[in-house]
Short mmCIF file of C-alpha atoms and ligand atoms in Angstrom, two decimals:
data_model
loop_
_atom_site.label_atom_id
_atom_site.label_comp_id
_atom_site.label_asym_id
_atom_site.label_seq_id
_atom_site.Cartn_x
_atom_site.Cartn_y
_atom_site.Cartn_z
CA UNK A 289 -9.34 -2.66 -9.22
CA UNK A 290 -10.20 -5.92 -6.82
CA UNK A 291 -8.72 -5.52 -3.50
CA UNK A 292 -5.90 -8.14 -2.35
CA UNK A 293 -6.59 -9.02 1.00
CA UNK A 294 -4.05 -10.13 3.57
CA UNK A 295 -2.99 -13.45 4.18
CA UNK A 296 -0.89 -14.27 7.22
CA UNK A 297 0.61 -17.51 5.61
CA UNK A 298 1.81 -15.30 2.70
CA UNK A 299 3.16 -12.57 4.86
CA UNK A 300 5.03 -15.11 7.01
CA UNK A 301 6.54 -16.67 4.05
CA UNK A 302 7.94 -13.49 2.73
CA UNK A 303 9.75 -12.84 5.93
CA UNK A 304 13.23 -13.65 6.46
CA UNK A 305 14.16 -16.53 8.99
CA UNK A 306 15.95 -13.93 11.60
CA UNK A 307 12.44 -12.17 11.72
CA UNK A 308 10.64 -15.35 11.45
CA UNK A 309 12.29 -16.74 14.57
CA UNK A 310 11.21 -13.69 16.61
CA UNK A 311 7.42 -14.03 15.38
CA UNK A 312 5.32 -16.08 17.88
CA UNK A 313 1.88 -15.20 16.16
CA UNK A 314 0.62 -13.50 12.83
CA UNK A 315 -3.03 -13.01 12.54
CA UNK A 316 -4.94 -10.85 9.95
CA UNK A 317 -8.15 -9.76 11.70
CA UNK A 318 -11.04 -8.76 9.33
CA UNK A 319 -12.17 -6.13 11.48
CA UNK A 320 -11.10 -4.93 15.14
CA UNK A 321 -11.67 -1.88 17.30
CA UNK A 322 -7.73 -1.17 17.14
CA UNK A 323 -4.73 -3.48 16.61
CA UNK A 324 -2.96 -1.27 19.54
CA UNK A 325 -5.91 -1.50 21.79
CA UNK A 326 -5.84 -5.20 21.14
CA UNK A 327 -2.39 -6.20 22.19
CA UNK A 328 -2.40 -3.21 24.91
CA UNK A 329 -5.43 -5.16 26.25
CA UNK A 330 -3.72 -8.93 25.70
CA UNK A 331 -0.36 -7.66 27.33
CA UNK A 332 -1.90 -7.48 30.84
CA UNK A 333 -2.48 -11.37 30.94
CA UNK A 334 0.42 -12.78 28.26
CA UNK A 335 3.72 -12.09 26.68
CA UNK A 336 2.93 -10.17 23.44
CA UNK A 337 6.51 -10.07 22.39
CA UNK A 338 6.60 -11.28 18.72
CA UNK A 339 3.00 -11.13 18.29
CA UNK A 340 1.85 -9.47 15.30
CA UNK A 341 -1.54 -8.21 14.68
CA UNK A 342 -3.20 -6.85 11.28
CA UNK A 343 -6.30 -5.71 10.51
CA UNK A 344 -8.09 -5.12 7.30
CA UNK A 345 -10.49 -2.49 8.80
CA UNK A 346 -10.32 -0.87 12.34
CA UNK A 347 -13.56 0.56 13.93
CA UNK A 348 -11.73 2.42 16.43
CA UNK A 349 -8.26 2.84 14.89
CA UNK A 350 -6.24 5.68 16.88
CA UNK A 351 -3.57 8.39 15.97
CA UNK A 352 -1.10 9.98 17.87
CA UNK A 353 -2.76 13.03 20.39
CA UNK A 354 -5.91 11.26 20.83
CA UNK A 355 -6.65 11.37 16.93
CA UNK A 356 -8.88 8.73 15.17
CA UNK A 357 -7.11 6.66 12.42
CA UNK A 358 -9.18 5.69 9.63
CA UNK A 359 -8.70 2.44 7.91
CA UNK A 360 -11.18 1.82 4.87
CA UNK A 361 -11.49 -1.84 4.32
CA UNK A 362 -8.64 -3.61 2.73
CA UNK A 363 -7.32 -0.43 1.52
CA UNK A 364 -4.62 0.14 4.06
CA UNK A 365 -1.94 -1.50 6.24
CA UNK A 366 -2.91 -1.35 9.64
CA UNK A 367 -0.57 -3.33 12.01
CA UNK A 368 0.57 -3.46 15.55
CA UNK A 369 3.20 -5.83 17.34
CA UNK A 370 4.50 -6.41 20.71
CA UNK A 371 8.27 -6.34 21.46
CA UNK A 372 10.47 -6.49 24.39
CA UNK A 373 13.24 -4.18 24.42
CA UNK A 374 16.52 -4.46 25.73
CA UNK A 375 17.13 -0.99 26.80
CA UNK A 376 16.33 1.00 29.97
CA UNK A 377 13.17 3.22 29.68
CA UNK A 378 15.27 6.17 29.90
CA UNK A 379 16.53 5.55 26.19
CA UNK A 380 13.15 5.19 24.53
CA UNK A 381 12.90 8.27 23.45
CA UNK A 382 13.96 7.83 19.60
CA UNK A 383 11.94 4.61 19.44
CA UNK A 384 9.18 6.22 16.93
CA UNK A 385 12.10 7.72 14.88
CA UNK A 386 13.86 4.30 14.56
CA UNK A 387 10.47 2.72 13.39
CA UNK A 388 10.18 5.63 11.21
CA UNK A 389 13.42 4.69 9.45
CA UNK A 390 12.55 1.19 9.29
CA UNK A 391 9.20 2.06 7.22
CA UNK A 392 11.30 4.25 4.94
CA UNK A 393 13.99 1.32 4.19
CA UNK A 394 10.70 -1.12 3.64
CA UNK A 395 9.30 1.36 1.03
CA UNK A 396 12.55 1.82 -0.49
CA UNK A 397 12.77 -2.00 -1.06
CA UNK A 398 9.59 -1.74 -2.86
CA UNK A 399 11.09 0.99 -5.28
CA UNK A 400 8.90 3.54 -3.80
CA UNK A 401 10.55 6.95 -4.30
CA UNK A 402 9.99 10.28 -2.66
CA UNK A 403 9.49 8.95 0.85
CA UNK A 404 10.35 11.53 3.76
CA UNK A 405 9.81 11.92 7.61
CA UNK A 406 8.15 14.30 9.21
CA UNK A 407 9.00 14.50 13.22
CA UNK A 408 8.13 12.56 15.17
CA UNK A 409 5.88 9.79 13.47
CA UNK A 410 4.81 10.71 10.19
CA UNK A 411 5.58 9.02 6.84
CA UNK A 412 5.72 11.28 4.19
CA UNK A 413 5.29 10.57 0.41
CA UNK A 414 6.15 13.75 -1.82
CA UNK A 415 5.42 16.09 1.38
CA UNK A 416 1.89 14.55 2.16
CA UNK A 417 1.27 12.01 5.14
CA UNK A 418 1.30 8.54 3.91
CA UNK A 419 1.10 7.17 7.28
CA UNK A 420 2.16 7.08 10.86
CA UNK A 421 3.33 5.41 13.74
CA UNK A 422 1.75 4.83 17.41
CA UNK A 423 3.91 3.33 20.24
CA UNK A 424 2.42 2.35 23.31
CA UNK A 425 4.25 1.16 26.36
CA UNK A 426 2.65 -2.13 28.02
CA UNK A 427 5.51 -2.57 30.68
CA UNK A 428 8.00 -0.71 32.11
CA UNK A 429 9.80 -3.37 34.24
CA UNK A 430 12.83 -5.01 32.46
CA UNK A 431 12.10 -6.14 29.77
CA UNK A 432 10.48 -3.05 28.59
CA UNK A 433 7.53 -4.19 26.60
CA UNK A 434 5.95 -1.86 23.65
CA UNK A 435 3.30 -2.37 21.13
CA UNK A 436 4.31 -0.64 18.07
CA UNK A 437 1.69 0.44 15.48
CA UNK A 438 1.83 1.42 11.98
CA UNK A 439 -0.88 2.39 9.54
CA UNK A 440 -0.18 3.34 6.03
CA UNK A 441 -2.60 4.36 3.05
CA UNK A 442 -2.70 1.64 0.39
CA UNK A 443 -5.66 2.46 -1.74
CA UNK A 444 -7.94 4.26 0.49
CA UNK A 445 -6.19 7.48 0.30
CA UNK A 446 -9.07 9.30 -1.68
CA UNK A 447 -11.88 8.17 1.12
CA UNK A 448 -9.26 9.26 4.14
CA UNK A 449 -8.87 12.56 1.88
CA UNK A 450 -12.67 13.35 1.54
CA UNK A 451 -13.58 12.27 5.13
CA UNK A 452 -10.74 14.42 7.03
CA UNK A 453 -10.66 16.83 4.19
CA UNK A 454 -6.88 17.23 4.50
CA UNK A 455 -4.41 16.06 1.92
CA UNK A 456 -3.24 12.70 2.35
CA UNK A 457 -0.48 10.80 0.23
CA UNK A 458 -1.53 7.06 -1.08
CA UNK A 459 1.38 4.53 -1.75
CA UNK A 460 -0.92 2.65 -4.25
CA UNK A 461 -0.76 5.90 -6.38
CA UNK A 462 3.37 5.71 -6.62
CA UNK A 463 3.54 1.91 -7.56
CA UNK A 464 1.43 0.17 -10.15
CA UNK A 465 -0.18 -3.14 -8.49
CA UNK A 466 1.39 -2.93 -5.09
CA UNK A 467 0.85 -5.99 -3.53
CA UNK A 468 -0.35 -5.26 0.15
CA UNK A 469 1.05 -8.61 1.40
CA UNK A 470 4.51 -7.79 0.32
CA UNK A 471 4.59 -4.41 1.48
CA UNK A 472 2.72 -6.17 5.14
CA UNK A 473 5.84 -8.21 5.13
CA UNK A 474 8.39 -5.59 3.85
CA UNK A 475 7.37 -3.15 6.86
CA UNK A 476 7.45 -6.26 9.56
CA UNK A 477 11.04 -6.85 7.88
CA UNK A 478 12.19 -3.77 8.16
CA UNK A 479 11.17 -2.41 11.16
CA UNK A 480 11.95 -5.26 13.38
CA UNK A 481 15.72 -4.97 12.07
CA UNK A 482 15.71 -1.31 12.53
CA UNK A 483 14.54 -2.03 16.18
CA UNK A 484 17.12 -4.81 16.70
CA UNK A 485 19.96 -2.49 15.53
CA UNK A 486 18.61 0.27 17.71
CA UNK A 487 18.99 -2.47 20.65
CA UNK A 488 22.42 -3.25 19.58
CA UNK A 489 23.84 -0.02 18.10
CA UNK A 490 21.94 2.49 20.13
CA UNK A 491 20.32 5.59 18.12
CA UNK A 492 23.64 7.37 16.46
CA UNK A 493 23.76 5.33 13.15
CA UNK A 494 19.86 5.56 13.09
CA UNK A 495 19.77 9.35 13.97
CA UNK A 496 22.02 10.00 10.69
CA UNK A 497 19.54 7.81 8.54
CA UNK A 498 16.65 9.54 9.83
CA UNK A 499 18.12 13.18 9.43
CA UNK A 500 19.00 12.18 5.88
CA UNK A 501 15.09 11.44 5.60
CA UNK A 502 13.81 14.22 7.54
CA UNK A 503 11.56 16.38 5.24
CA UNK A 504 12.10 19.55 7.08
CA UNK A 505 15.72 19.12 7.77
CA UNK A 506 17.19 22.98 7.41
CA UNK A 507 13.79 24.10 6.64
CA UNK A 508 11.78 26.87 8.43
CA UNK A 509 9.04 25.25 10.60
CA UNK A 510 6.25 26.23 12.94
CA UNK A 511 6.11 23.93 16.06
CA UNK A 512 2.50 24.46 17.51
CA UNK A 513 1.48 23.02 20.99
CA UNK A 514 -1.23 23.71 23.30
CA UNK A 515 0.43 26.82 24.92
CA UNK A 516 2.92 28.02 22.23
CA UNK A 517 4.07 28.41 18.62
CA UNK A 518 7.58 28.60 17.99
CA UNK A 519 9.35 29.51 14.90
CA UNK A 520 12.39 28.30 13.78
CA UNK A 521 14.92 26.15 11.64
CA UNK A 522 14.68 22.41 11.64
CA UNK A 523 18.15 21.20 12.68
CA UNK A 524 17.63 17.56 13.27
CA UNK A 525 16.85 15.53 16.44
CA UNK A 526 18.88 14.85 19.39
CA UNK A 527 20.38 11.65 20.56
CA UNK A 528 16.94 11.52 22.61
CA UNK A 529 14.74 11.79 19.92
CA UNK A 530 13.78 15.62 20.27
CA UNK A 531 13.30 17.76 17.62
CA UNK A 532 16.12 20.47 17.56
CA UNK A 533 15.18 24.22 16.41
CA UNK A 534 17.54 26.77 15.58
CA UNK A 535 15.12 29.88 17.00
CA UNK A 536 16.00 33.56 17.48
CA UNK A 537 16.88 32.95 21.32
CA UNK A 538 19.34 29.85 20.26
CA UNK A 539 19.27 26.10 19.66
CA UNK A 540 16.43 24.29 21.59
CA UNK A 541 14.98 21.05 21.98
CA UNK A 542 11.40 19.79 21.83
CA UNK A 543 9.98 16.80 23.03
CA UNK A 544 6.12 17.52 22.01
CA UNK A 545 4.06 19.56 19.31
CA UNK A 546 2.98 19.57 15.78
CA UNK A 547 5.33 20.65 13.04
CA UNK A 548 4.40 22.50 9.78
CA UNK A 549 6.55 23.93 7.17
CA UNK A 550 6.63 27.70 7.30
CA UNK A 551 8.39 28.26 3.76
CA UNK A 552 9.98 25.96 1.69
CA UNK A 553 13.22 27.78 0.79
CA UNK A 554 16.34 26.00 2.04
CA UNK A 555 18.59 27.00 4.46
CA UNK A 556 22.31 26.31 4.91
C1 LIG B 137 -0.77 8.75 13.97
O1 LIG B 137 -0.04 9.46 12.76
O2 LIG B 137 -1.09 9.85 14.39
C2 LIG B 137 -0.32 7.80 14.07
C3 LIG B 137 -1.13 6.82 13.40
C4 LIG B 137 -1.11 5.17 13.68
C5 LIG B 137 -2.18 4.44 13.37
C6 LIG B 137 -1.86 2.87 13.26
S1 LIG B 137 -3.00 1.74 12.30
C7 LIG B 137 -2.48 0.34 13.51
C8 LIG B 137 -2.29 0.66 14.73
N1 LIG B 137 -3.77 0.74 15.35
C9 LIG B 137 -4.18 2.38 15.91
O3 LIG B 137 -5.04 2.06 16.29
N2 LIG B 137 -3.38 2.99 15.55
C10 LIG B 137 -2.09 2.17 14.85
#
C-alpha cells in the first residue's frame, strides 16, 4: 500500500482551536538525526514552547536508557514538541505517565482497541510495544521547559521486529487505512490536553486513568535494574510517578528499572 506522507498544514487543520492557540511552529522533516535532539539544541538559543517537529525518518532516533529508536521512513510517527510547564521541577515525576494517557486517549479516539500502558513510558497494543515516550528537561528555571518525544509504529513494525529481533506491535495492523496525518493530529491534540489537565488539576485524576490502562495492574512482575531484580505484584503508581510493588518485604516504590510480566494470572 502507498505510504501517506505527513503534511504540516493537514495536521494543523485537524487540530482544535485550543491546541492551535498554543502552537507556534509545526514542521515535518523528511530526515533528521532525532526530533528530540533537534529541539534540545534549539532550546539553548530560543523559546521552544509550542514548537512541534515531526520526522519521516530519524538517523539517530533515541529511546529510553540510551537505546536506539528505529524510524522506518514514512512508517511511524516520530514527533517531539517543546512545552513550558507551570509546575515546580519537584512535581515533574509523573509527566511520562501523563503523556502515555494522552497517547492512549488519541488511539481510543481513532477506534484502536487493545491499548495498554507499561510503566514508565511504553505504549502497548495487545501486550506488545507499539510506541514509547522520551522526555527531556531543557530548562529548570521557571517556567520549566521540557521536550516531549513520542514514537509509534505505523506500518514499519515488521522492519523493526526483524532488525531488533523482539516482538513489536504496529498500529496499522489494527486499523485498515489508518491515516498518519489524522493519527499525528490526534496524538498532539490529546497529549497537549493531558498535559494542560496535569498542570491545572495535578496527577490524581490522571493517575486513576493511568492505572485503568496499566497492562500489569495487579499482576506479578519482575523489575530489573543494573544492580537488582525484584519480584512483586504491580499495584499501580504513586502520586510522584513511581511504580508501586507489593513484594515479600511489603509495599515499595521504584523510580527506575525495566518491568516484565512474570506470570499472567490476575491477583486480587
Ligand atoms: C522508548 O520507548 O524508549 C522511547 C522512544 C521514544 C522515541 C521518540 S521518536 C521521536 C522522538 N525522537 C527521538 O529521538 N526519540 C523520540
